[in-house]
mmCIF file of C-alpha atoms in Angstrom:
data_model
loop_
_atom_site.group_PDB
_atom_site.id
_atom_site.type_symbol
_atom_site.label_atom_id
_atom_site.label_comp_id
_atom_site.label_asym_id
_atom_site.label_seq_id
_atom_site.Cartn_x
_atom_site.Cartn_y
_atom_site.Cartn_z
ATOM 1 C CA UNK A 1 -1.677 -18.843 53.642
ATOM 2 C CA UNK A 2 -0.767 -15.257 53.496
ATOM 3 C CA UNK A 3 -2.162 -13.024 56.431
ATOM 4 C CA UNK A 4 -5.168 -10.865 55.078
ATOM 5 C CA UNK A 5 -5.195 -8.769 58.053
ATOM 6 C CA UNK A 6 -1.501 -7.932 57.159
ATOM 7 C CA UNK A 7 -2.956 -7.390 53.371
ATOM 8 C CA UNK A 8 -5.467 -4.974 54.770
ATOM 9 C CA UNK A 9 -3.256 -2.520 56.591
ATOM 10 C CA UNK A 10 -0.379 -2.353 53.647
ATOM 11 C CA UNK A 11 0.232 0.686 51.994
ATOM 12 C CA UNK A 12 2.801 -0.668 50.145
ATOM 13 C CA UNK A 13 3.337 -4.453 48.562
ATOM 14 C CA UNK A 14 6.661 -3.706 46.358
ATOM 15 C CA UNK A 15 10.206 -4.259 47.612
ATOM 16 C CA UNK A 16 10.743 -0.339 47.713
ATOM 17 C CA UNK A 17 7.708 1.183 47.108
ATOM 18 C CA UNK A 18 7.343 1.168 43.330
ATOM 19 C CA UNK A 19 3.693 0.270 43.755
ATOM 20 C CA UNK A 20 3.431 4.058 45.705
ATOM 21 C CA UNK A 21 5.384 5.696 42.652
ATOM 22 C CA UNK A 22 3.188 4.040 40.084
ATOM 23 C CA UNK A 23 0.053 5.137 42.015
ATOM 24 C CA UNK A 24 1.386 8.840 42.046
ATOM 25 C CA UNK A 25 2.167 8.593 38.308
ATOM 26 C CA UNK A 26 -1.460 7.899 37.599
ATOM 27 C CA UNK A 27 -2.178 11.396 39.322
ATOM 28 C CA UNK A 28 0.643 13.253 38.059
ATOM 29 C CA UNK A 29 0.120 11.971 34.324
ATOM 30 C CA UNK A 30 -3.570 11.995 34.571
ATOM 31 C CA UNK A 31 -4.212 8.468 33.742
ATOM 32 C CA UNK A 32 -7.770 6.553 34.190
ATOM 33 C CA UNK A 33 -8.628 3.102 34.806
ATOM 34 C CA UNK A 34 -5.041 1.849 34.203
ATOM 35 C CA UNK A 35 -4.191 -1.881 33.016
ATOM 36 C CA UNK A 36 -0.735 -3.487 33.467
ATOM 37 C CA UNK A 37 1.008 -6.430 32.419
ATOM 38 C CA UNK A 38 2.791 -8.273 35.555
ATOM 39 C CA UNK A 39 5.818 -10.422 33.681
ATOM 40 C CA UNK A 40 7.517 -12.292 36.594
ATOM 41 C CA UNK A 41 4.608 -11.721 38.971
ATOM 42 C CA UNK A 42 5.845 -14.282 41.706
ATOM 43 C CA UNK A 43 3.163 -13.454 44.326
ATOM 44 C CA UNK A 44 -0.006 -11.571 44.525
ATOM 45 C CA UNK A 45 1.305 -9.505 47.776
ATOM 46 C CA UNK A 46 4.573 -10.259 48.727
ATOM 47 C CA UNK A 47 7.312 -8.445 46.685
ATOM 48 C CA UNK A 48 4.275 -7.274 44.270
ATOM 49 C CA UNK A 49 4.198 -3.936 42.134
ATOM 50 C CA UNK A 50 0.242 -4.010 41.007
ATOM 51 C CA UNK A 51 -1.997 -5.084 43.966
ATOM 52 C CA UNK A 52 -2.288 -1.739 45.058
ATOM 53 C CA UNK A 53 -4.012 -0.828 41.646
ATOM 54 C CA UNK A 54 -6.028 -3.866 41.640
ATOM 55 C CA UNK A 55 -7.496 -3.040 45.126
ATOM 56 C CA UNK A 56 -7.835 0.394 43.380
ATOM 57 C CA UNK A 57 -9.920 -1.254 41.041
ATOM 58 C CA UNK A 58 -7.621 -1.161 38.080
ATOM 59 C CA UNK A 59 -7.199 -5.000 36.361
ATOM 60 C CA UNK A 60 -4.352 -6.518 34.056
ATOM 61 C CA UNK A 61 -2.543 -9.657 33.385
ATOM 62 C CA UNK A 62 -0.501 -11.498 35.511
ATOM 63 C CA UNK A 63 2.289 -13.626 34.011
ATOM 64 C CA UNK A 64 3.677 -16.276 36.551
ATOM 65 C CA UNK A 65 5.169 -19.189 35.417
ATOM 66 C CA UNK A 66 5.680 -21.334 38.604
ATOM 67 C CA UNK A 67 2.417 -23.384 38.440
ATOM 68 C CA UNK A 68 2.263 -23.030 42.356
ATOM 69 C CA UNK A 69 2.755 -19.282 42.542
ATOM 70 C CA UNK A 70 0.016 -18.787 39.726
ATOM 71 C CA UNK A 71 -2.654 -20.645 41.706
ATOM 72 C CA UNK A 72 -2.135 -18.060 44.418
ATOM 73 C CA UNK A 73 -3.174 -15.264 41.760
ATOM 74 C CA UNK A 74 -6.119 -17.551 40.805
ATOM 75 C CA UNK A 75 -7.098 -17.416 44.168
ATOM 76 C CA UNK A 76 -6.422 -13.835 44.874
ATOM 77 C CA UNK A 77 -6.685 -11.922 41.328
ATOM 78 C CA UNK A 78 -10.106 -13.254 40.390
ATOM 79 C CA UNK A 79 -10.874 -9.816 38.321
ATOM 80 C CA UNK A 80 -7.236 -9.918 37.024
ATOM 81 C CA UNK A 81 -6.036 -12.368 33.802
ATOM 82 C CA UNK A 82 -3.878 -15.028 34.943
ATOM 83 C CA UNK A 83 -1.564 -16.748 32.938
ATOM 84 C CA UNK A 84 0.683 -19.904 33.722
ATOM 85 C CA UNK A 85 3.395 -19.114 30.903
ATOM 86 C CA UNK A 86 6.506 -17.313 30.585
ATOM 87 C CA UNK A 87 7.272 -14.628 28.271
ATOM 88 C CA UNK A 88 10.168 -14.689 25.894
ATOM 89 C CA UNK A 89 11.150 -13.756 22.485
ATOM 90 C CA UNK A 90 9.685 -16.735 20.802
ATOM 91 C CA UNK A 91 6.562 -18.784 21.640
ATOM 92 C CA UNK A 92 7.412 -22.150 22.410
ATOM 93 C CA UNK A 93 8.577 -24.225 25.515
ATOM 94 C CA UNK A 94 11.857 -23.355 27.796
ATOM 95 C CA UNK A 95 13.421 -25.015 30.982
ATOM 96 C CA UNK A 96 12.256 -23.229 33.964
ATOM 97 C CA UNK A 97 14.604 -23.390 37.089
ATOM 98 C CA UNK A 98 13.041 -23.300 40.164
ATOM 99 C CA UNK A 99 14.622 -22.465 43.544
ATOM 100 C CA UNK A 100 12.999 -22.746 47.478
ATOM 101 C CA UNK A 101 13.055 -18.943 47.003
ATOM 102 C CA UNK A 102 10.865 -18.821 44.107
ATOM 103 C CA UNK A 103 11.760 -14.845 43.372
ATOM 104 C CA UNK A 104 14.969 -16.504 42.097
ATOM 105 C CA UNK A 105 12.999 -18.691 39.608
ATOM 106 C CA UNK A 106 14.574 -17.940 35.602
ATOM 107 C CA UNK A 107 14.553 -19.225 32.364
ATOM 108 C CA UNK A 108 18.228 -18.378 31.994
ATOM 109 C CA UNK A 109 20.647 -21.179 32.682
ATOM 110 C CA UNK A 110 23.262 -18.373 33.301
ATOM 111 C CA UNK A 111 21.046 -16.702 36.109
ATOM 112 C CA UNK A 112 20.383 -20.211 37.908
ATOM 113 C CA UNK A 113 24.180 -20.962 37.916
ATOM 114 C CA UNK A 114 25.169 -17.482 39.368
ATOM 115 C CA UNK A 115 22.100 -18.018 41.919
ATOM 116 C CA UNK A 116 23.555 -21.573 42.972
ATOM 117 C CA UNK A 117 26.919 -19.965 43.432
ATOM 118 C CA UNK A 118 25.571 -17.793 45.735
ATOM 119 C CA UNK A 119 24.220 -20.610 47.671
ATOM 120 C CA UNK A 120 20.264 -20.756 46.896
ATOM 121 C CA UNK A 121 18.977 -24.263 46.172
ATOM 122 C CA UNK A 122 17.771 -25.174 42.914
ATOM 123 C CA UNK A 123 14.710 -27.669 43.362
ATOM 124 C CA UNK A 124 13.280 -28.332 40.034
ATOM 125 C CA UNK A 125 13.634 -28.104 36.365
ATOM 126 C CA UNK A 126 10.799 -27.667 34.169
ATOM 127 C CA UNK A 127 9.302 -27.089 30.709
ATOM 128 C CA UNK A 128 7.037 -24.202 30.732
ATOM 129 C CA UNK A 129 5.055 -23.103 27.695
ATOM 130 C CA UNK A 130 6.285 -19.205 26.740
ATOM 131 C CA UNK A 131 4.914 -16.537 24.576
ATOM 132 C CA UNK A 132 5.668 -13.247 23.330
ATOM 133 C CA UNK A 133 4.149 -9.886 25.001
ATOM 134 C CA UNK A 134 2.965 -8.866 21.683
ATOM 135 C CA UNK A 135 1.169 -12.246 21.064
ATOM 136 C CA UNK A 136 -0.582 -11.487 24.832
ATOM 137 C CA UNK A 137 -0.914 -7.859 24.181
ATOM 138 C CA UNK A 138 -2.949 -9.198 20.810
ATOM 139 C CA UNK A 139 -4.792 -12.199 22.307
ATOM 140 C CA UNK A 140 -5.789 -11.149 25.779
ATOM 141 C CA UNK A 141 -6.112 -7.368 25.351
ATOM 142 C CA UNK A 142 -7.627 -6.899 21.413
ATOM 143 C CA UNK A 143 -4.186 -5.427 20.693
ATOM 144 C CA UNK A 144 -4.475 -2.332 23.277
ATOM 145 C CA UNK A 145 -1.037 -2.119 24.871
ATOM 146 C CA UNK A 146 -1.162 -2.223 28.915
ATOM 147 C CA UNK A 147 -0.660 1.190 30.685
ATOM 148 C CA UNK A 148 2.056 -0.511 32.716
ATOM 149 C CA UNK A 149 4.251 -3.302 32.471
ATOM 150 C CA UNK A 150 5.938 -4.373 35.442
ATOM 151 C CA UNK A 151 9.000 -6.570 34.596
ATOM 152 C CA UNK A 152 10.997 -8.751 36.969
ATOM 153 C CA UNK A 153 12.078 -11.599 34.827
ATOM 154 C CA UNK A 154 15.313 -12.832 36.663
ATOM 155 C CA UNK A 155 17.800 -12.769 33.543
ATOM 156 C CA UNK A 156 16.043 -12.295 30.770
ATOM 157 C CA UNK A 157 14.438 -8.713 30.977
ATOM 158 C CA UNK A 158 16.716 -7.520 28.260
ATOM 159 C CA UNK A 159 15.524 -10.134 25.848
ATOM 160 C CA UNK A 160 11.812 -9.582 26.814
ATOM 161 C CA UNK A 161 12.756 -5.540 25.940
ATOM 162 C CA UNK A 162 14.056 -6.320 22.812
ATOM 163 C CA UNK A 163 11.330 -8.542 21.767
ATOM 164 C CA UNK A 164 8.281 -5.790 21.988
ATOM 165 C CA UNK A 165 7.221 -4.054 19.188
ATOM 166 C CA UNK A 166 7.445 -0.633 20.426
ATOM 167 C CA UNK A 167 5.735 1.052 17.233
ATOM 168 C CA UNK A 168 2.315 -1.054 18.196
ATOM 169 C CA UNK A 169 2.179 -2.265 21.690
ATOM 170 C CA UNK A 170 4.220 0.614 23.727
ATOM 171 C CA UNK A 171 3.063 0.687 27.463
ATOM 172 C CA UNK A 172 3.175 4.312 29.159
ATOM 173 C CA UNK A 173 4.929 3.278 31.989
ATOM 174 C CA UNK A 174 7.740 0.515 32.506
ATOM 175 C CA UNK A 175 8.965 -0.833 35.705
ATOM 176 C CA UNK A 176 11.921 -3.101 35.530
ATOM 177 C CA UNK A 177 14.488 -4.586 37.691
ATOM 178 C CA UNK A 178 17.845 -2.587 36.856
ATOM 179 C CA UNK A 179 20.088 -4.039 39.495
ATOM 180 C CA UNK A 180 22.114 -6.511 37.403
ATOM 181 C CA UNK A 181 21.009 -10.037 38.087
ATOM 182 C CA UNK A 182 23.476 -12.272 39.960
ATOM 183 C CA UNK A 183 26.277 -9.419 39.797
ATOM 184 C CA UNK A 184 25.281 -6.747 41.961
ATOM 185 C CA UNK A 185 25.579 -3.709 39.704
ATOM 186 C CA UNK A 186 23.342 -1.682 38.156
ATOM 187 C CA UNK A 187 22.492 -2.502 34.668
ATOM 188 C CA UNK A 188 23.091 0.744 32.837
ATOM 189 C CA UNK A 189 22.936 -0.794 29.434
ATOM 190 C CA UNK A 190 19.169 -1.791 30.077
ATOM 191 C CA UNK A 191 18.539 1.707 30.947
ATOM 192 C CA UNK A 192 20.120 3.132 27.979
ATOM 193 C CA UNK A 193 18.252 0.895 25.637
ATOM 194 C CA UNK A 194 15.060 1.438 27.124
ATOM 195 C CA UNK A 195 15.572 5.286 26.854
ATOM 196 C CA UNK A 196 16.557 5.042 23.134
ATOM 197 C CA UNK A 197 13.294 3.717 22.562
ATOM 198 C CA UNK A 198 11.378 6.421 23.486
ATOM 199 C CA UNK A 199 11.209 6.721 27.371
ATOM 200 C CA UNK A 200 12.419 8.843 30.268
ATOM 201 C CA UNK A 201 13.019 7.765 33.898
ATOM 202 C CA UNK A 202 10.390 8.550 36.352
ATOM 203 C CA UNK A 203 12.110 7.282 38.865
ATOM 204 C CA UNK A 204 14.898 5.187 40.478
ATOM 205 C CA UNK A 205 14.928 2.589 43.568
ATOM 206 C CA UNK A 206 18.201 1.351 42.878
ATOM 207 C CA UNK A 207 16.581 -2.006 42.288
ATOM 208 C CA UNK A 208 14.230 -1.059 40.050
ATOM 209 C CA UNK A 209 13.855 2.134 37.386
ATOM 210 C CA UNK A 210 10.404 3.445 36.439
ATOM 211 C CA UNK A 211 10.534 4.689 32.973
ATOM 212 C CA UNK A 212 7.517 6.795 31.415
ATOM 213 C CA UNK A 213 6.816 7.696 27.484
ATOM 214 C CA UNK A 214 8.795 10.498 26.050
ATOM 215 C CA UNK A 215 5.901 12.107 24.694
ATOM 216 C CA UNK A 216 3.714 11.853 28.097
ATOM 217 C CA UNK A 217 3.607 15.094 30.062
ATOM 218 C CA UNK A 218 2.548 15.619 33.622
ATOM 219 C CA UNK A 219 -0.995 17.168 33.199
ATOM 220 C CA UNK A 220 -0.411 20.485 34.672
ATOM 221 C CA UNK A 221 3.196 21.206 32.607
#
């Protein structure tokens, strides 16, 4: 079980302080009571980009296809909506590849093969229900897009971004892993794609890039 004393003292739960950057963006852009969708949420505290928001009273949706990891969100994020599904381009069921280190779990066979080649141990394959981002927003948020998407869906981030209806359900902030999965280089194509959809880069931690909608200005600008 995660050590609660460590949790209480933490000022960042993210890999490289992405949650602290998001908290600063909340202030800089004047957001109030932010909502979030954490896709590939992994763990309520470890390497998590939304726990600081949750501790500040914000609420959102955690998407975690791993049933074991999902139960941790049910236990520790009682004020959030927690869904034991994956996000993809179409509703249905997909093979989910699980590893001894769950942060490497993926719906992508190509990504799973890359992980195995790097020495990670695959422990299970299972069918998991998947839905689209658009459907989840419509069903769970009454059609109102979250202020933030935190996206770390190993190997399928591009597929998810392409499936989003940005005309209707565009989030204000996107935090996405842009260090190309299993390749070891920056995914510049993904970055350019998000910019073309009406966003600009606010910050980059090398592993993750944080985007803000182009039409959103600083409070004092």
